[in-house]
C-alpha positions as YAML, in Angstrom:
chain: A
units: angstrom
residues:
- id: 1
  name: UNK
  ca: [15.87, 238.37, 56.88]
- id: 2
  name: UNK
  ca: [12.97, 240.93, 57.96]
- id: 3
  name: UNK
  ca: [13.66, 244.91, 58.14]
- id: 4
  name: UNK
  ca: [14.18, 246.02, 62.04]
- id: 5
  name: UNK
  ca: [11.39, 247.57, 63.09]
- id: 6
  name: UNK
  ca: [12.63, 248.37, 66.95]
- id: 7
  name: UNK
  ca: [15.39, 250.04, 67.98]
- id: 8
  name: UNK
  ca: [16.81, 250.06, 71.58]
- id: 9
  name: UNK
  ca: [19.75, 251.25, 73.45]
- id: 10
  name: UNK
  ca: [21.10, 249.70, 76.59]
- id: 11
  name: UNK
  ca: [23.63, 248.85, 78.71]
- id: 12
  name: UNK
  ca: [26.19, 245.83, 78.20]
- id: 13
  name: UNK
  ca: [26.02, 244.54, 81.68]
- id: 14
  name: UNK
  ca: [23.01, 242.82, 83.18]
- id: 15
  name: UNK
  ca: [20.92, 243.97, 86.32]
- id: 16
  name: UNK
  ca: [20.22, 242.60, 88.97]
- id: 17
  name: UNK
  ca: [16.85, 241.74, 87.58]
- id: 18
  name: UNK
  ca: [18.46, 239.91, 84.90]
- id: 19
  name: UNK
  ca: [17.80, 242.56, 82.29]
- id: 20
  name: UNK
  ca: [19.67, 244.95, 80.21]
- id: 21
  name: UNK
  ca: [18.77, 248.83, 81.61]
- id: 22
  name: UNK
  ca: [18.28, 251.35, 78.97]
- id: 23
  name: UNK
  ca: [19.81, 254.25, 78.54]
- id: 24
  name: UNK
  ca: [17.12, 256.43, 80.66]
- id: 25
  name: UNK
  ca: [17.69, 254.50, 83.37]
- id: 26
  name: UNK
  ca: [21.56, 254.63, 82.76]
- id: 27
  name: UNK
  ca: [21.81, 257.89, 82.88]
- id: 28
  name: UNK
  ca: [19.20, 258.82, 85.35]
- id: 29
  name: UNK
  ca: [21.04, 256.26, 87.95]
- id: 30
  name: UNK
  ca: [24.19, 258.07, 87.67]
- id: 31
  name: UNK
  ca: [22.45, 261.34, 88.29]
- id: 32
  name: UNK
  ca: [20.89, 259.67, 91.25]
- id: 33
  name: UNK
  ca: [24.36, 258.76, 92.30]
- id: 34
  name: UNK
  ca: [25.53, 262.69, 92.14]
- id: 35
  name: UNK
  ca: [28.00, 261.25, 89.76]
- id: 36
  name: UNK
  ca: [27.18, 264.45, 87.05]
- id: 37
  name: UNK
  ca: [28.71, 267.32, 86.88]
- id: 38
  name: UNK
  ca: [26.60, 270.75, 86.83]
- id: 39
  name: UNK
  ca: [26.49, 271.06, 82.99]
- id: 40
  name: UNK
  ca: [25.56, 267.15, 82.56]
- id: 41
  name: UNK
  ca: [22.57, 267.78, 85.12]
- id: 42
  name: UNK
  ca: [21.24, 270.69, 83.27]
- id: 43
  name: UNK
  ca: [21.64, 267.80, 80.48]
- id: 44
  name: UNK
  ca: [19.57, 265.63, 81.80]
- id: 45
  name: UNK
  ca: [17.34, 266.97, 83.17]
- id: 46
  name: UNK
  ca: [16.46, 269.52, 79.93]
- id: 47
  name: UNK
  ca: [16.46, 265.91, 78.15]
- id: 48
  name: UNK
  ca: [14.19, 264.02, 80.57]
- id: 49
  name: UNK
  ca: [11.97, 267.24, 80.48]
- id: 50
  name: UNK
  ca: [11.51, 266.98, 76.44]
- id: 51
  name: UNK
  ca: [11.14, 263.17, 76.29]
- id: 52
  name: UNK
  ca: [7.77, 263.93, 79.36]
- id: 53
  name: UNK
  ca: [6.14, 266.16, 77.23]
- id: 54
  name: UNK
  ca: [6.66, 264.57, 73.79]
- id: 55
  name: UNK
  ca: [6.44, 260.96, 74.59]
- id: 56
  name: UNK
  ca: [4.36, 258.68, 76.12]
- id: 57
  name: UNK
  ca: [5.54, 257.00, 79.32]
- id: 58
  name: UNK
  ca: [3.74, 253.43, 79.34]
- id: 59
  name: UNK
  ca: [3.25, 253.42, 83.14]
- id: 60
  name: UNK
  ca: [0.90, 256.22, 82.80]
- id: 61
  name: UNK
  ca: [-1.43, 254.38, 80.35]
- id: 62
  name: UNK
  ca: [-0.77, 251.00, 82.24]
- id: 63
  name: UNK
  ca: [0.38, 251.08, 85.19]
- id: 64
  name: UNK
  ca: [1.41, 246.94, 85.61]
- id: 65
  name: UNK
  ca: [3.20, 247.34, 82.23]
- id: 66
  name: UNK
  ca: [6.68, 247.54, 83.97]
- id: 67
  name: UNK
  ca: [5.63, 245.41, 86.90]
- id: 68
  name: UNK
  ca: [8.41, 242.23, 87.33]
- id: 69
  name: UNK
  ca: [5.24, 240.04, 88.48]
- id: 70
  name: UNK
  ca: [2.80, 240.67, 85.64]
- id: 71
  name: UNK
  ca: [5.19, 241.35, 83.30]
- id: 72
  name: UNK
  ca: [8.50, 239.93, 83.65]
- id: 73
  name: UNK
  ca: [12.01, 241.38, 82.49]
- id: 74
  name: UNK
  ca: [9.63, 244.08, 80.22]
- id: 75
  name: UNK
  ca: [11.50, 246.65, 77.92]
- id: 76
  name: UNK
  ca: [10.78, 249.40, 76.00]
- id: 77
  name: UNK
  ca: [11.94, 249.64, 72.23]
- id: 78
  name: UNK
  ca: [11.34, 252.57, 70.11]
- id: 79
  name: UNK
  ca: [9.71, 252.19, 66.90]
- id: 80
  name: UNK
  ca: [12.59, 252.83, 63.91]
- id: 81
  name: UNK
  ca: [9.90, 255.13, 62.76]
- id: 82
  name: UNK
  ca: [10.09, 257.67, 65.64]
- id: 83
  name: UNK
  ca: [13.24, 259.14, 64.43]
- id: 84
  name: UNK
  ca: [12.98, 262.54, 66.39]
- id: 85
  name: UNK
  ca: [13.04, 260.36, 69.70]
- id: 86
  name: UNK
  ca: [15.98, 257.91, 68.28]
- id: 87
  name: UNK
  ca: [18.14, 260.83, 67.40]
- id: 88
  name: UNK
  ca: [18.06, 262.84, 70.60]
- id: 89
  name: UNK
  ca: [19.33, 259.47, 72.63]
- id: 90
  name: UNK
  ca: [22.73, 260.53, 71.27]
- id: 91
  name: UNK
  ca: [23.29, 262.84, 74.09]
- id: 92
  name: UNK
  ca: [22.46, 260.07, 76.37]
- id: 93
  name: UNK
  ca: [24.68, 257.81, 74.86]
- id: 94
  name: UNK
  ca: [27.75, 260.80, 74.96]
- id: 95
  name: UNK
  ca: [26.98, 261.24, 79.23]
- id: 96
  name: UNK
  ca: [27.22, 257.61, 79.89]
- id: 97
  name: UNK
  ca: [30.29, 256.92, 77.53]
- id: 98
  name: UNK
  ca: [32.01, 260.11, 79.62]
- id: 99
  name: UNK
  ca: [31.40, 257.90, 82.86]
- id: 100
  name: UNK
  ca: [32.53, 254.90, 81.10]
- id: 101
  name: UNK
  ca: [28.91, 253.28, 81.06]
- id: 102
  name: UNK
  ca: [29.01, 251.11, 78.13]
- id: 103
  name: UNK
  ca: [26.23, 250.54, 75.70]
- id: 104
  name: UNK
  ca: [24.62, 249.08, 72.25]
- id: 105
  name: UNK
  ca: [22.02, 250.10, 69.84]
- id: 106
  name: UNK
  ca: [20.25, 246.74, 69.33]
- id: 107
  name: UNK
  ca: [17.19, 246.29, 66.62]
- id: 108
  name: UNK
  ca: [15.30, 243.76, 65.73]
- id: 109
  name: UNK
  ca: [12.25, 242.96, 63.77]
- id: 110
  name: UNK
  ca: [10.48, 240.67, 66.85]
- id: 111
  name: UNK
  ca: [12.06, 241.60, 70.03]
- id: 112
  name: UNK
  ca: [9.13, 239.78, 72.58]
- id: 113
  name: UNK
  ca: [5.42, 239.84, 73.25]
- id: 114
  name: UNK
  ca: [4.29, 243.30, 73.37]
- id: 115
  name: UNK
  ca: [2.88, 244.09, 76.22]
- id: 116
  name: UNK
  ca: [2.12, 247.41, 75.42]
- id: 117
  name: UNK
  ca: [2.31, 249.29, 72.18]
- id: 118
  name: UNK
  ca: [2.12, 253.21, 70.39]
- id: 119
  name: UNK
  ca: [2.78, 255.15, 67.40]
- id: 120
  name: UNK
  ca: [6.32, 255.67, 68.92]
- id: 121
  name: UNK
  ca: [7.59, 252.49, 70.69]
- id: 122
  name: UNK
  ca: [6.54, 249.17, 72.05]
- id: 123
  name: UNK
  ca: [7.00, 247.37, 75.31]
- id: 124
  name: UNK
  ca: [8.08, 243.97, 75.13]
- id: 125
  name: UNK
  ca: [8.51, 240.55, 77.72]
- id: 126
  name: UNK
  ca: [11.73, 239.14, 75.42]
- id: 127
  name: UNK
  ca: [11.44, 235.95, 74.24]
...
């Protein structure tokens, strides 16, 4: 068996486009939803402010990458290597256990056809 070489965290329940959401989008929704508190807003939005200016968002290099047409049921899956992304989801994973949002850490070593692809993470149509 092959070393993981993506790791991604998600939700346990599906979406209505048939996918698993990750945690971004988790956590993000409930914010959308006015479902967090003051001090898990400041949260968030600190954390969404350090993953813009340290991490590439794939829509801004191609915009079609998320698109359900041209690319179906795409995901993005950090690269094991990026470990100063991977460890600051834990604070994402903390605000969506304290609404009761359940989710995994999933890896794998082939998780689709890349799509998209940088030092830090991939974007892949699963198999």
């Amino acid at each position: 068996m092959s070393e993981s070489r993506f790791v991604r965290f998600q939700g346990t329940t599906r979406s209505p486009r048939g996918h698993f959401p990750g945690v971004f989008a988790l956590a993000n929704g409930l914010a959308r939803e006015g479902k967090l508190n003051d001090a898990q807003y400041q949260f968030l939005r600190a954390g969404n402010d350090w993953y813009d200016a340290n991490f590439t968002n794939p829509s801004d290099v191609d915009p079609t990458v998320y698109d359900p047409d041209v690319h179906p049921g795409a995901v993005a899956w950090f690269k094991t290597t990026a470990v100063h992304l991977v460890d600051r989801v834990t604070g994402y994973l903390e605000l969506l256990t304290a609404h009761g949002v359940e989710c995994e850490r999933v890896e794998s070593s082939n998780p689709g056809k890349i799509v998209y692809e940088d030092a830090e993470q991939v974007v892949v149509v699963p198999w």
